[in-house]
Coordinates of C-alpha atoms in Angstrom, one line a residue:
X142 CA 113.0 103.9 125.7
X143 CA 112.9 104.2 121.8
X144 CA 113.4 101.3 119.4
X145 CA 114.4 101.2 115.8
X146 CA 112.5 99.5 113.4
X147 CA 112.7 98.6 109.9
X148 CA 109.7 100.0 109.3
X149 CA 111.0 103.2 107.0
X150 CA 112.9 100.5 105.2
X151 CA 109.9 97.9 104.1
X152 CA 107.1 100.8 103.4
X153 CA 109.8 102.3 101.1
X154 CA 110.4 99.2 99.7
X155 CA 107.1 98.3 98.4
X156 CA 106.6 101.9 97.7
X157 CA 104.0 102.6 100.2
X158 CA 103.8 106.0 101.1
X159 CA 103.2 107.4 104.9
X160 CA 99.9 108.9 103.8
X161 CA 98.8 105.7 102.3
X162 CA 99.8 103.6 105.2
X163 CA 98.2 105.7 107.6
X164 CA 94.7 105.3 105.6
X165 CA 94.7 101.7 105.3
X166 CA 95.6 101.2 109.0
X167 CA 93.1 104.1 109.9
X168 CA 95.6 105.9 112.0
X169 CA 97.6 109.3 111.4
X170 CA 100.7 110.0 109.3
X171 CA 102.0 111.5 111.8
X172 CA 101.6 108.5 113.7
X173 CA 103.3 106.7 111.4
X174 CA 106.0 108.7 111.1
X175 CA 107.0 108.7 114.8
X176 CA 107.1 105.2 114.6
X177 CA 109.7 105.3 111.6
X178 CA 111.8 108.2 112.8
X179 CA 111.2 108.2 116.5
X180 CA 110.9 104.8 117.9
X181 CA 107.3 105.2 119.3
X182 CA 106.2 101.9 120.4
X183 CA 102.7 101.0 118.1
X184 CA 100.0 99.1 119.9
X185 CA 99.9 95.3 119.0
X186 CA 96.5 96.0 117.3
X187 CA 98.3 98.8 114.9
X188 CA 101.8 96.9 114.8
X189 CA 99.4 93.6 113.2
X190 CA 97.4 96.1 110.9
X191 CA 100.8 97.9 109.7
X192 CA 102.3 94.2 109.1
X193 CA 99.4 92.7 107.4
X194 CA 99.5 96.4 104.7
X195 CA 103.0 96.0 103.6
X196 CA 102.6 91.9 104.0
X197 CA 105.4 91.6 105.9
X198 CA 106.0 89.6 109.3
X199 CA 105.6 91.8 112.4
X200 CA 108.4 90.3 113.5
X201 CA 110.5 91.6 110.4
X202 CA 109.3 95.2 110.7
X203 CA 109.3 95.7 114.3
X204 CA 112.1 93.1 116.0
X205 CA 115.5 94.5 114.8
X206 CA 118.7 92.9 116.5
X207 CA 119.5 96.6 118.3
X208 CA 115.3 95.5 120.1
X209 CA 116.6 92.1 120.7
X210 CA 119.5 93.0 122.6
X211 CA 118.0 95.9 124.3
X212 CA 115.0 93.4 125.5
X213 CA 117.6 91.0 126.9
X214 CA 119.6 93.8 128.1
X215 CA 116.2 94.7 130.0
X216 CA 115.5 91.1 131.5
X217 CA 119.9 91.1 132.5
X218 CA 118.5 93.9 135.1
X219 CA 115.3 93.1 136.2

């Protein structure tokens, strides 16, 4: 399953680019990029280091109401 994330959204609004994201959290653009565009799931360790570069709450970047409701929509069936 793919989640959005507001990912695109903050790193755009601190005008962060992809490339300079991807250095300070010592990962790949593309990387990155999947996670904006493609919902790739980032490991806790990379979702923390993303959050603490653009100083945002982890929560904020990567918990978006359509995640929430997916998550409970997940727990509904299980």
């Amino acid at each position: 399953m793919t989640y959005k994330n507001n990912l695109r959204e903050i790193r755009k609004e601190i005008g962060m680019p992809i490339s300079e994201l991807a250095r300070r959290t010592e990962t790949s653009r593309q990387t990155i990029t999947n996670i904006e565009l493609h919902g790739q799931e980032p490991s806790v360790t990379l979702a923390l280091k993303i959050a603490k570069e653009l100083r945002s709450d982890p929560y904020d970047i990567f918990f978006t109401n359509d995640v929430i409701q997916g998550l409970q929509n997940e727990n509904k069936i299980a």
